[in-house]
XYZ file of C-alpha atoms in Angstrom:
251
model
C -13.441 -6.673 -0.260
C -15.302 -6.730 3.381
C -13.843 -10.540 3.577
C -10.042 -9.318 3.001
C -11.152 -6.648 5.865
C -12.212 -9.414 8.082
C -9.358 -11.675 7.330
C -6.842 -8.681 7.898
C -8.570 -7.855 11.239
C -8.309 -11.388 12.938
C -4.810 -11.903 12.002
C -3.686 -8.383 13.113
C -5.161 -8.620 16.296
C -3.953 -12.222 16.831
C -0.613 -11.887 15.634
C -0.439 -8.851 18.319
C -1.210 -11.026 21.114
C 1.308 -13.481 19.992
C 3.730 -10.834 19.689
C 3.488 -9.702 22.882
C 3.500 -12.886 24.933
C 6.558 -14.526 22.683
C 8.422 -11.461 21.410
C 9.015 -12.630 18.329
C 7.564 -11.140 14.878
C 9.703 -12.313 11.756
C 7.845 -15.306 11.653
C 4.478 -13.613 10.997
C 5.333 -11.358 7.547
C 7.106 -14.718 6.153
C 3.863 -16.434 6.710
C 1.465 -13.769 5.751
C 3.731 -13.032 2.311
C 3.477 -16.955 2.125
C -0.664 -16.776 2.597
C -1.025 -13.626 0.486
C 1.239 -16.001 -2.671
C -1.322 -18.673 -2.285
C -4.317 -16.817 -2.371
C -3.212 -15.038 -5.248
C -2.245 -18.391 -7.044
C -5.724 -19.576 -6.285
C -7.791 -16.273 -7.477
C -5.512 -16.514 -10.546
C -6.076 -20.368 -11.273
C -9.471 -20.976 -9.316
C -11.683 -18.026 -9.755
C -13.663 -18.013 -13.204
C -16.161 -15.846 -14.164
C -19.409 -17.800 -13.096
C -17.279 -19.091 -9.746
C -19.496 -19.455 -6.386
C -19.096 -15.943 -4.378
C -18.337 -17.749 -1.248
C -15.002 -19.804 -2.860
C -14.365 -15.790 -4.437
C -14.948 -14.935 -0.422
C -12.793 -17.690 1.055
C -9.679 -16.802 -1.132
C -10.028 -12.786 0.237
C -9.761 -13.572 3.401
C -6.754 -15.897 3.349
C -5.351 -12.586 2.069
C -6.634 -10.189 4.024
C -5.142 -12.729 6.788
C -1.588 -13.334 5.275
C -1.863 -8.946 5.454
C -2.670 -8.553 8.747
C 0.142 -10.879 9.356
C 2.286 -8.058 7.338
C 0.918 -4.782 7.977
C 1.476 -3.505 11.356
C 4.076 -5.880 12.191
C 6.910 -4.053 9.545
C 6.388 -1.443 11.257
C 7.089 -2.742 14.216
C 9.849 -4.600 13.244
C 11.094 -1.147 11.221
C 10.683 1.106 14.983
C 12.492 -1.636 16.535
C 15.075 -1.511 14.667
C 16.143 2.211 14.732
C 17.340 4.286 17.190
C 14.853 5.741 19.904
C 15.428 9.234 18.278
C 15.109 7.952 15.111
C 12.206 6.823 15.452
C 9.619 9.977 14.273
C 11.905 9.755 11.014
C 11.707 5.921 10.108
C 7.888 5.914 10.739
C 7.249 8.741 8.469
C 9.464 7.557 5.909
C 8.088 3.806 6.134
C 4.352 5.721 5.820
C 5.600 7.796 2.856
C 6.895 4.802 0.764
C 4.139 2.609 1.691
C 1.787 5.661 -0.313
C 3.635 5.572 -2.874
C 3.621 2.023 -3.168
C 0.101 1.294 -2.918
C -0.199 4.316 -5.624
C 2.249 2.863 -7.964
C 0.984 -0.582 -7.199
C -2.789 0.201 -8.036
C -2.310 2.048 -10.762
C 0.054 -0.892 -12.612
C -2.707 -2.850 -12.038
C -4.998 -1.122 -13.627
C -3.258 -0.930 -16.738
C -2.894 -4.099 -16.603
C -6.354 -5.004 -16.516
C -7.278 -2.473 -19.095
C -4.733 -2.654 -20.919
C -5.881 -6.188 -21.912
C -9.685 -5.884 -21.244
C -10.655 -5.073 -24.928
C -8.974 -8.212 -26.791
C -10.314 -10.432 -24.491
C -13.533 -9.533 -24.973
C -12.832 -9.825 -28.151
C -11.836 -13.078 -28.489
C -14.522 -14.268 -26.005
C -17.005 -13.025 -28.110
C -15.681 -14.377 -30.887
C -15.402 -17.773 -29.439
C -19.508 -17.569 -27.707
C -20.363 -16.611 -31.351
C -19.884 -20.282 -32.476
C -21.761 -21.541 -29.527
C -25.639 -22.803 -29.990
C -26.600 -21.031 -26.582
C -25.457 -17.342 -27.957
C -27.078 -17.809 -31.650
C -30.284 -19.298 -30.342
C -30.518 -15.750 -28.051
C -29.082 -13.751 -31.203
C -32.481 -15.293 -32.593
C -34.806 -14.756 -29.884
C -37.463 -12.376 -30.350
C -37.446 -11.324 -26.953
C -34.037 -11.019 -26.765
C -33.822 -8.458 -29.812
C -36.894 -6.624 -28.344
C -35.506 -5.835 -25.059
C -33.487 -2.288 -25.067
C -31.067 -3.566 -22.715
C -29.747 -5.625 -25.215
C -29.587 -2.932 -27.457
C -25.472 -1.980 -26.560
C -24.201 -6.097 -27.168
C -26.635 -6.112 -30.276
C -25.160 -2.720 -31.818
C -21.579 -4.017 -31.051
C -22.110 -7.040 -32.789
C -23.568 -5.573 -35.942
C -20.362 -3.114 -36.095
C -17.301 -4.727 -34.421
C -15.548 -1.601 -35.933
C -16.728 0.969 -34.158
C -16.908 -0.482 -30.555
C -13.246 -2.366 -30.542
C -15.210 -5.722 -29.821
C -15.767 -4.805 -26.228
C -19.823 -2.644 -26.742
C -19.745 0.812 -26.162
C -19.037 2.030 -22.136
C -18.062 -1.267 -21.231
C -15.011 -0.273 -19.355
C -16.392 2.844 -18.580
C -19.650 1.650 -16.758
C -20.254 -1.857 -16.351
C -23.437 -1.709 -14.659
C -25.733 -2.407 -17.961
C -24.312 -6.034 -17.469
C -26.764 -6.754 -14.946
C -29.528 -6.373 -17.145
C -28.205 -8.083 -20.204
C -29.651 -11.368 -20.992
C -27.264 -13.944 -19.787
C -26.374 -15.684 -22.703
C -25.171 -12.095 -24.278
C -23.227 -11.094 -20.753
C -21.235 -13.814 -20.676
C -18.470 -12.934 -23.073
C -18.136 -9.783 -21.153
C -17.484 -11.602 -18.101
C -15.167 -14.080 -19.452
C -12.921 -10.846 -21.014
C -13.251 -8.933 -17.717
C -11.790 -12.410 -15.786
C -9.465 -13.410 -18.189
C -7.686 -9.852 -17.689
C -7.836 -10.136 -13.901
C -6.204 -13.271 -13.808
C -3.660 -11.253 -15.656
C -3.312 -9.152 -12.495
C -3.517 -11.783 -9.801
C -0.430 -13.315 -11.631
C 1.643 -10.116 -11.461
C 0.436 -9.774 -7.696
C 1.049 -13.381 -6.873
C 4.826 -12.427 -8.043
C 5.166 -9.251 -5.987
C 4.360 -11.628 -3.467
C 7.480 -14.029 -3.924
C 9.602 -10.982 -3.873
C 8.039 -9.732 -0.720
C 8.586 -13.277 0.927
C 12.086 -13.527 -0.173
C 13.051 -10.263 1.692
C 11.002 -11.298 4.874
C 12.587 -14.648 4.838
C 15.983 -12.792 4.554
C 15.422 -9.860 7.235
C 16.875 -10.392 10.621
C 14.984 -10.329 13.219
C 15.908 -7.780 15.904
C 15.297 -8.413 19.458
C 12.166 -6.406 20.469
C 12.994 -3.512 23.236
C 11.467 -4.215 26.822
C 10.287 -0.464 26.818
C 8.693 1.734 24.509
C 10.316 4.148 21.887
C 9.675 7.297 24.648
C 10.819 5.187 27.245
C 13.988 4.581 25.498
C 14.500 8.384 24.508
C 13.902 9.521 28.025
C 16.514 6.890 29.589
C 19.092 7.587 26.950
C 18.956 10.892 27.526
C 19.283 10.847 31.484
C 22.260 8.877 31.382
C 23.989 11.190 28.989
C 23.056 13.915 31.128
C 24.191 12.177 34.038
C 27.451 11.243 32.500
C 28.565 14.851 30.766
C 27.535 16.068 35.250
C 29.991 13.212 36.137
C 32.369 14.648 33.988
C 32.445 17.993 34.590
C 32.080 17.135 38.618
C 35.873 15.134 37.946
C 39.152 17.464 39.427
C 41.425 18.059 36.882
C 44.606 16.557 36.640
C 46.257 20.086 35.934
């Protein structure tokens, strides 16, 4: 998650200097929803459960880069767009629904994952049961001696009343760590196999979103700010409703 911050940090502060030499932004959320598909695709198809941290690392911050390339510059495009006195409005509103999407967005992920969690541990487990490696430790002494062993042992012996997945393993998966290897890596595989399940649904939230950037038109940025803008707008009304009322009338 610090790599995504990274990546997201360079781009936005690149893409900002860009911006403000060229004056042009569509370009940047079609890339960065282009970069945010492909590192999605890759965590989804690429990342396994005993995957090198760095490749894990590399993918995060293509993502974190293709969001930089998103974040800010919506909202730039959105108070660009708008009306100077508009503007107050369409910020807070573009805030507002951005809460609720990253809300709504987390918490359909979630369900996702654990929605799925469970049978895929179960049918890892079922598969590593066949496997020389996991009944040579099922037969170690010092595997059955060690208590923190004791939670995949227990679930094994009663499938029933653990759901396949050992009791507070979606709750707490800390006692992983200190599982011998051979017994954690069922766990692993289930907890992957359902985030690849996520990383697909993300990847296609991710076509949508470069569709519509692909699609927006790109408004001409203003050569002042938003206050600027306001403050001009409203001297020249003022100034026209005083040359009005300074005109003779006709009668």
């Amino acid at each position: 998650m610090l790599t995504l911050s990274v990546g997201m940090l360079a781009a936005t502060l690149t893409v900002g200097r860009i911006i403000r030499r060229t004056g042009k932004y569509k370009i940047f959320p079609v890339v960065g929803s282009a970069l945010m598909t492909t590192a999605t695709v890759l965590l989804h198809y690429r990342v396994q459960w005993n995957s090198p941290l760095p490749e894990t690392m590399g993918y995060m911050v293509l993502f974190g880069a293709g969001l930089g390339g998103c974040f800010q510059v919506l909202m730039l495009a959105l108070q660009n767009a708008v009306e100077p006195k508009d503007m107050g409005v369409a910020t807070a509103s573009a805030t507002f629904f951005r809460q609720i999407g990253g809300t709504a967005g987390a918490a359909i992920c979630l369900s996702v994952l654990f929605s799925s969690v469970s049978d895929n541990m179960a049918s890892a487990f079922r598969a590593a049961y066949r496997t020389p490696g996991f009944q040579t430790a099922l037969h170690d002494p010092a595997v059955l001696s060690n208590p923190a062993n004791t939670p995949v042992l227990d679930m094994l012996k009663h499938p029933q009343h653990t759901g396949g997945t050992g009791p507070g393993a979606l709750d707490d998966s800390s006692f992983i760590q200190h599982l011998d290897p051979r017994l954690a890596v069922p766990l692993k595989v289930g907890f992957t196999d359902s985030l690849h399940a996520v990383f697909l649904l993300v990847a296609a939230v991710m076509v949508i979103a470069f569709l519509v950037a692909a699609w927006t038109k790109e408004v001409p940025l203003r050569r002042m700010s938003g206050l600027e803008s306001r403050a001009t707008a409203e001297r020249d009304g003022g100034a026209v409703s005083e040359g009005a009322s300074q005109q003779p009338s006709r009668d």
